[in-house]
Short mmCIF file of N, CA and C in Angstrom, two decimals:
data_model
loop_
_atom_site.label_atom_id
_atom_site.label_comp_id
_atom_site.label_asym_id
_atom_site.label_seq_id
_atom_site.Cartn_x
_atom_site.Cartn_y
_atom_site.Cartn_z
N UNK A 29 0.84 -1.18 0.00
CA UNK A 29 0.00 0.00 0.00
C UNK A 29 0.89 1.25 0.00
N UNK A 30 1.01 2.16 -1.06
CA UNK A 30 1.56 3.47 -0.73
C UNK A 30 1.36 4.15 0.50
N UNK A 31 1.70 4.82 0.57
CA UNK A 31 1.97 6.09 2.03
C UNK A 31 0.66 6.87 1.44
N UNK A 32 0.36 7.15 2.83
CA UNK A 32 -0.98 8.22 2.91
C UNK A 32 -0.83 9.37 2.84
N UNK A 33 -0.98 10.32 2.38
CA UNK A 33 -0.69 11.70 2.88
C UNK A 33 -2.11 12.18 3.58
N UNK A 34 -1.62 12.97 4.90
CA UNK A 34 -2.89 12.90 6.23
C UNK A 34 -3.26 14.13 6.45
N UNK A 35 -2.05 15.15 5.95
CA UNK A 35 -2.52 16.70 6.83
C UNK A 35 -1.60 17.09 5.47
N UNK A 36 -1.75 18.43 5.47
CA UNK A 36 -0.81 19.53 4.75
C UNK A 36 -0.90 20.80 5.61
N UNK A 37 -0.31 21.52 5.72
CA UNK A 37 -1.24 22.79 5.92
C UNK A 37 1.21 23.84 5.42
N UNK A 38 0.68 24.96 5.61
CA UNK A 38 2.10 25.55 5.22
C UNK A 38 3.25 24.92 5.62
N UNK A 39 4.15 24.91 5.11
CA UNK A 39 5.53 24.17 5.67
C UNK A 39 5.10 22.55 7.10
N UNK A 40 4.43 21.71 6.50
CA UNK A 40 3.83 20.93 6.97
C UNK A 40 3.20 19.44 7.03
N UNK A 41 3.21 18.40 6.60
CA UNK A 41 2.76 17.30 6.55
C UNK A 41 2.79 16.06 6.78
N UNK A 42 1.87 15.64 7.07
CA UNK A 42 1.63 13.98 7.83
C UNK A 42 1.46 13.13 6.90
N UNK A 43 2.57 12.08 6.61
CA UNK A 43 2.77 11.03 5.86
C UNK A 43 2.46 10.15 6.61
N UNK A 44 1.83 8.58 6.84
CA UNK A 44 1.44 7.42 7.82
C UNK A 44 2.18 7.65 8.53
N UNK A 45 1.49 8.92 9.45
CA UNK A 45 1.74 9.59 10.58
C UNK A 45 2.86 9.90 11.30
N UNK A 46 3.57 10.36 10.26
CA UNK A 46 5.19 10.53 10.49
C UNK A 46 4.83 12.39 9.94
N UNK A 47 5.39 13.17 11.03
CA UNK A 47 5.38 14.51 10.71
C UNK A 47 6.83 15.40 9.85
N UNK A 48 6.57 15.65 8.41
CA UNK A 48 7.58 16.31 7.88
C UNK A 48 7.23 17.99 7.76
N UNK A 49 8.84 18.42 7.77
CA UNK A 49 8.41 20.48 7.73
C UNK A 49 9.50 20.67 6.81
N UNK A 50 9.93 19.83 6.13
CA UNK A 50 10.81 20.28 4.70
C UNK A 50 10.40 19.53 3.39
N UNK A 51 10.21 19.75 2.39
CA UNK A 51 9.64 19.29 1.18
C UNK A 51 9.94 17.62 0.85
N UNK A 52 9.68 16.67 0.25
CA UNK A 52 9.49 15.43 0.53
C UNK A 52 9.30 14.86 -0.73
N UNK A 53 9.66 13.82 -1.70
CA UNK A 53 8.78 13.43 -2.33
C UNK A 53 8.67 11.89 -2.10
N UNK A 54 7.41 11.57 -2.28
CA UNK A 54 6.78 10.39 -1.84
C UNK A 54 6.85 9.34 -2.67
N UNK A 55 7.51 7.69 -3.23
CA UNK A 55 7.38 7.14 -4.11
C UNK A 55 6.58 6.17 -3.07
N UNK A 56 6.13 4.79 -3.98
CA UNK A 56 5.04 4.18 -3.27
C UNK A 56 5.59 3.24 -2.20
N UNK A 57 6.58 3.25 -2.04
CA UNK A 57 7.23 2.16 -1.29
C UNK A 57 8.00 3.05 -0.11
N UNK A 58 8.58 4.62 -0.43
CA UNK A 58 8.98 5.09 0.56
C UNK A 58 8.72 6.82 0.91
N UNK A 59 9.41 7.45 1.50
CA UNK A 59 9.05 8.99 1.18
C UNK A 59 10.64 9.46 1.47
N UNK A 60 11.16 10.25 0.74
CA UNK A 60 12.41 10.89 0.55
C UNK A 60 12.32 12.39 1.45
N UNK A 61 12.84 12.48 2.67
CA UNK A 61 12.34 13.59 3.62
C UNK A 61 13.60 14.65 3.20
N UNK A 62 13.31 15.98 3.49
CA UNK A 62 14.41 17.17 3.22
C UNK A 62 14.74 16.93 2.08
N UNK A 63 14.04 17.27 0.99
CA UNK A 63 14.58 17.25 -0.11
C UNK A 63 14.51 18.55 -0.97
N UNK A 64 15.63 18.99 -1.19
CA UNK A 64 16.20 20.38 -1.83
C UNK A 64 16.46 20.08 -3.54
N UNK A 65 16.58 21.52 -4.01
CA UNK A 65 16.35 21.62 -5.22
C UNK A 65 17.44 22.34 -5.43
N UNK A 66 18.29 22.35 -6.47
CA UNK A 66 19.22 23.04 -7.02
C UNK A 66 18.73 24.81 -7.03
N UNK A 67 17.83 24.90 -7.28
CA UNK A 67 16.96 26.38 -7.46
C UNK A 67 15.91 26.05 -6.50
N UNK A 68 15.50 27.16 -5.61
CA UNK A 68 14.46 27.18 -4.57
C UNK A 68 13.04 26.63 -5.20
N UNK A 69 13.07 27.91 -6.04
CA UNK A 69 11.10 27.69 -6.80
C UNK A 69 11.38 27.27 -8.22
N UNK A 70 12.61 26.88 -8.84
CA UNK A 70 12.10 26.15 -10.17
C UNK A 70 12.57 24.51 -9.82
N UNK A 71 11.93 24.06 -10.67
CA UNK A 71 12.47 22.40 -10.98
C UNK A 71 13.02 21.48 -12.38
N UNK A 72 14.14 21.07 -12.05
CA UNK A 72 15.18 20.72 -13.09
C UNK A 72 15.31 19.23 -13.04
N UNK A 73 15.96 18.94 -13.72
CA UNK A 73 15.93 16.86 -14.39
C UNK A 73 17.00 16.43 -13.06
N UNK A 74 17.83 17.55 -12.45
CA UNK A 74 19.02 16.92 -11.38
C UNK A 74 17.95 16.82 -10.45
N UNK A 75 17.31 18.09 -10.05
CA UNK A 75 16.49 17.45 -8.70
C UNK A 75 15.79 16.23 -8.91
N UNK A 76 15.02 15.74 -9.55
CA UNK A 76 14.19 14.57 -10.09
C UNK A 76 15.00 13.25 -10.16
N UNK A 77 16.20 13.00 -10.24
CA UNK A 77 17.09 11.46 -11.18
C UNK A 77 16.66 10.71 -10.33
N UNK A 78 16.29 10.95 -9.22
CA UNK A 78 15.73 9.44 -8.43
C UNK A 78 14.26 9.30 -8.84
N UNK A 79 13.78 10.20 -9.49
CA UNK A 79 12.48 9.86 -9.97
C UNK A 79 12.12 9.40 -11.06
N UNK A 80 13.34 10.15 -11.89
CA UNK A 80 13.15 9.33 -13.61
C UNK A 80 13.95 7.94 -13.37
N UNK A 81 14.98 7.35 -12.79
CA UNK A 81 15.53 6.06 -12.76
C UNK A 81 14.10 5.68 -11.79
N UNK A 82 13.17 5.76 -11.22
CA UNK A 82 12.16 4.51 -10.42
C UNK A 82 11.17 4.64 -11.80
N UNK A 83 11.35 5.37 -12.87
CA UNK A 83 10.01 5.38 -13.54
C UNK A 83 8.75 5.27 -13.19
N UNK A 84 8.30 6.10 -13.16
CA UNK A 84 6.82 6.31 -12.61
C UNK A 84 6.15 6.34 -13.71
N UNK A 85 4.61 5.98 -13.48
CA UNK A 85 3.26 6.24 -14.63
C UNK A 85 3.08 7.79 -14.82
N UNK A 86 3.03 8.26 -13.33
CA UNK A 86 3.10 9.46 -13.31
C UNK A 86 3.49 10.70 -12.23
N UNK A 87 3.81 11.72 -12.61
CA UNK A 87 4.78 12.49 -11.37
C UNK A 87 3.76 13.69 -10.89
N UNK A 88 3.30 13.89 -9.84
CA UNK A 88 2.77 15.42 -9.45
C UNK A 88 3.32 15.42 -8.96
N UNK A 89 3.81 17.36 -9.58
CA UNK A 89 4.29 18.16 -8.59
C UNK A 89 3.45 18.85 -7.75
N UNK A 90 3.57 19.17 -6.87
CA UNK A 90 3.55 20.27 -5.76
C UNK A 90 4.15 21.78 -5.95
N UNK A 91 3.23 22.48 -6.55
CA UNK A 91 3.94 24.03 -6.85
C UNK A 91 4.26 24.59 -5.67
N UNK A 92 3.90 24.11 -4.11
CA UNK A 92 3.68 25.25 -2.86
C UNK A 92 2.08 25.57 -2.55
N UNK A 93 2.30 25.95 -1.28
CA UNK A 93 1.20 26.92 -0.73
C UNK A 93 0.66 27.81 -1.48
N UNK A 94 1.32 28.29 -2.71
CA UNK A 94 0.79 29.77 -3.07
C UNK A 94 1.04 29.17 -4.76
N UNK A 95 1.63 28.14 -4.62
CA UNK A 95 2.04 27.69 -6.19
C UNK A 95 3.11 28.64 -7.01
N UNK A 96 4.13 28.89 -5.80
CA UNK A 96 5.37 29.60 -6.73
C UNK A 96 6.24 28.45 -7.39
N UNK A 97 6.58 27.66 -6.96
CA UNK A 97 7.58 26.75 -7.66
C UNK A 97 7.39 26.36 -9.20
N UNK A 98 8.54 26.39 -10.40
CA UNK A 98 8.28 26.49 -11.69
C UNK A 98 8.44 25.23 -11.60
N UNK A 99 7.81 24.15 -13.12
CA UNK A 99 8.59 22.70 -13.26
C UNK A 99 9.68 23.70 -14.73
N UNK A 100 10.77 23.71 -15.00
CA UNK A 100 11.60 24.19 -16.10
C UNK A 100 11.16 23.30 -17.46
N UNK A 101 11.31 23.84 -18.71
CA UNK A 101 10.48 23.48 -19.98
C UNK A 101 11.89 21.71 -20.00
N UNK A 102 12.50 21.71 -19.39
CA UNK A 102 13.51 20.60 -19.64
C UNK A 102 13.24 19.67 -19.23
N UNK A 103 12.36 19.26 -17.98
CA UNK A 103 11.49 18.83 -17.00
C UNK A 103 10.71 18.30 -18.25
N UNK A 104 9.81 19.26 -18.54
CA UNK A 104 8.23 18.56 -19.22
C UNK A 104 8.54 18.27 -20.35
N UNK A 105 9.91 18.14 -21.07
CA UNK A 105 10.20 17.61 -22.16
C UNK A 105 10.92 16.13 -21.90
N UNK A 106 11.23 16.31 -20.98
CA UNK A 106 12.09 14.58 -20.40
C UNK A 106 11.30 13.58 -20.25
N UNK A 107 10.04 14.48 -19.33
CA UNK A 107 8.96 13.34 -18.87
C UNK A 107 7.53 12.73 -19.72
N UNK A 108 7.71 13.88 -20.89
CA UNK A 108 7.07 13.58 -22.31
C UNK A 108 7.73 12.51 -23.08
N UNK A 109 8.84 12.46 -23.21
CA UNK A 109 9.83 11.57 -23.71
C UNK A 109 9.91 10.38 -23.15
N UNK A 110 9.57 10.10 -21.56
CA UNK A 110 9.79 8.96 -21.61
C UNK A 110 8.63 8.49 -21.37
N UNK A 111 7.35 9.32 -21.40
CA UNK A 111 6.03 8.70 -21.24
C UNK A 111 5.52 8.83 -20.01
N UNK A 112 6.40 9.66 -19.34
CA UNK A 112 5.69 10.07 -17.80
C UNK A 112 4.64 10.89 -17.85
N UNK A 113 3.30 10.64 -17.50
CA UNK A 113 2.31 11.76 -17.17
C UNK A 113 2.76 12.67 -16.06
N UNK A 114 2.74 14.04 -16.44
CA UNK A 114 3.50 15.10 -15.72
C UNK A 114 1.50 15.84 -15.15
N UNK A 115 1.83 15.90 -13.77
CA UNK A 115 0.33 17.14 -13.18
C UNK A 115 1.55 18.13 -12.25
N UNK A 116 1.31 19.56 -12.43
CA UNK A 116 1.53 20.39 -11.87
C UNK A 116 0.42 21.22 -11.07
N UNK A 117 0.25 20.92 -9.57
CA UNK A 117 -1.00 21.38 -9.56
C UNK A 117 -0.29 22.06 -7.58
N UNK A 118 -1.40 23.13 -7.53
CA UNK A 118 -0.60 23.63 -6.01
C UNK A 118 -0.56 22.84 -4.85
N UNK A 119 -0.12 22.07 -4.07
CA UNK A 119 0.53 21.32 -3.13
C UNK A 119 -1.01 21.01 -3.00
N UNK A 120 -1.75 21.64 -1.95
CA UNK A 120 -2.99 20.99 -1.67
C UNK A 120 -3.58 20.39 -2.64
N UNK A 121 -3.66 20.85 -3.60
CA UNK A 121 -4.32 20.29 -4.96
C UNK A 121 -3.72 18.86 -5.24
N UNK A 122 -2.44 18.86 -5.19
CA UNK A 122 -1.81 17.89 -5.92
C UNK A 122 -1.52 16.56 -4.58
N UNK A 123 -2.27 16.93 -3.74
CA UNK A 123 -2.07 15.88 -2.46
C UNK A 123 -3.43 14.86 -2.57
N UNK A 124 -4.59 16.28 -2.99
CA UNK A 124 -6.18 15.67 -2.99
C UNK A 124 -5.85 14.29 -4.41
N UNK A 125 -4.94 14.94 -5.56
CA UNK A 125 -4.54 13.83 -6.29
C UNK A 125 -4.45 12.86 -6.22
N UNK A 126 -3.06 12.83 -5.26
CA UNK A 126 -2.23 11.73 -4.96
C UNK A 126 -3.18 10.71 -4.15
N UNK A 127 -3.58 11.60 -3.75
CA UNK A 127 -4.31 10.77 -2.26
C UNK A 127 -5.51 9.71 -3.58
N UNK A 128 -6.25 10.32 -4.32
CA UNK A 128 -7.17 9.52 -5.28
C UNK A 128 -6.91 8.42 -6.00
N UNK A 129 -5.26 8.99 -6.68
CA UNK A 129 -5.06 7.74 -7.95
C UNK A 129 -3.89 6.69 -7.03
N UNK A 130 -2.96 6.91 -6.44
CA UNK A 130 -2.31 6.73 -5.48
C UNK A 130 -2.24 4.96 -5.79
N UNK A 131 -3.19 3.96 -5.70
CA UNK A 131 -3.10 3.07 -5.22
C UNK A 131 -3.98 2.05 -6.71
N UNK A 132 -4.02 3.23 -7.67
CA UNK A 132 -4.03 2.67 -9.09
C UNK A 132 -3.31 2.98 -9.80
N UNK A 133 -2.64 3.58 -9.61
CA UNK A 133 -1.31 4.05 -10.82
C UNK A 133 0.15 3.94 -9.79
N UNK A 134 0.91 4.16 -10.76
CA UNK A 134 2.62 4.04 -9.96
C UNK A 134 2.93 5.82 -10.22
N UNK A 135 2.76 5.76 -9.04
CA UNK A 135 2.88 7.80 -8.50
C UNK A 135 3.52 8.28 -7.86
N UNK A 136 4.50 9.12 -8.51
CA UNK A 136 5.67 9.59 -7.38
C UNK A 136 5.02 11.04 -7.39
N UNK A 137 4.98 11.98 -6.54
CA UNK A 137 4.79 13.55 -5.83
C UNK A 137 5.82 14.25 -5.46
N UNK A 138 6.03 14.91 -5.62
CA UNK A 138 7.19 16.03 -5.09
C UNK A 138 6.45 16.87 -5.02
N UNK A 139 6.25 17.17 -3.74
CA UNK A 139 6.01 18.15 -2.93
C UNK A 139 6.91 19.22 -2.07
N UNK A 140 6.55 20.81 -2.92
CA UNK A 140 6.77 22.00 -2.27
C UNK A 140 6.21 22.51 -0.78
N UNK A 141 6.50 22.33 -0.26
CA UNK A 141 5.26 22.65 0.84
C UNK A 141 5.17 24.06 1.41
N UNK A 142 5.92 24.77 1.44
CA UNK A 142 6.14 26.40 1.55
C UNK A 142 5.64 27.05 0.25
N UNK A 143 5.69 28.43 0.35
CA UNK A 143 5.39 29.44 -0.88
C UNK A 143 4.32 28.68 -1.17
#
């Protein structure tokens, strides 16, 4: 069974009830805690390589609280290429996602959780 995501709220969230306050992304088997980005609010193919080597069906991002974080046009051309369904949607948004398809599709999240 993938990991649940339980709470969000700003700089904030409850994974099967484990509390994180730095950005995270979740694959179905584990969750990757403190995870930094080469650039604060954009996103590039280096932050991601543990996501394109697990191959996923599909990746949501997490733009943030306010949805500042960019995905970079290099990003949505990689994950077109290899057939990854790419959702960019603002953290809460993209949790109500995860939380839906989660346990029918192979779904990795990277989640912003600030801005």
């Amino acid at each position: 069974m993938p990991p649940k995501i339980e709470y969000y709220d700003f700089g904030r969230i409850v994974i099967d009830g484990k509390h994180y306050s730095h950005d995270v992304i979740i694959f179905p088997d584990k969750v990757k805690a403190d995870w930094w980005r080469k650039e604060g609010h954009r996103l590039y193919l280096t932050d991601i390589e543990d996501v394109l080597n697990y191959k996923p069906e599909v990746l949501i991002v997490g733009t943030g609280y306010h949805g500042i974080l960019k995905v970079s046009d290099e990003v949505r051309s990689k994950l077109k290429e290899l057939g990854i369904e790419l959702l960019i949607l603002k953290t809460s948004e993209a949790i109500k996602k995860y939380n839906e398809i989660a346990e029918k599709a192979k779904v990795v999240a990277a989640l912003h959780l600030t801005c």
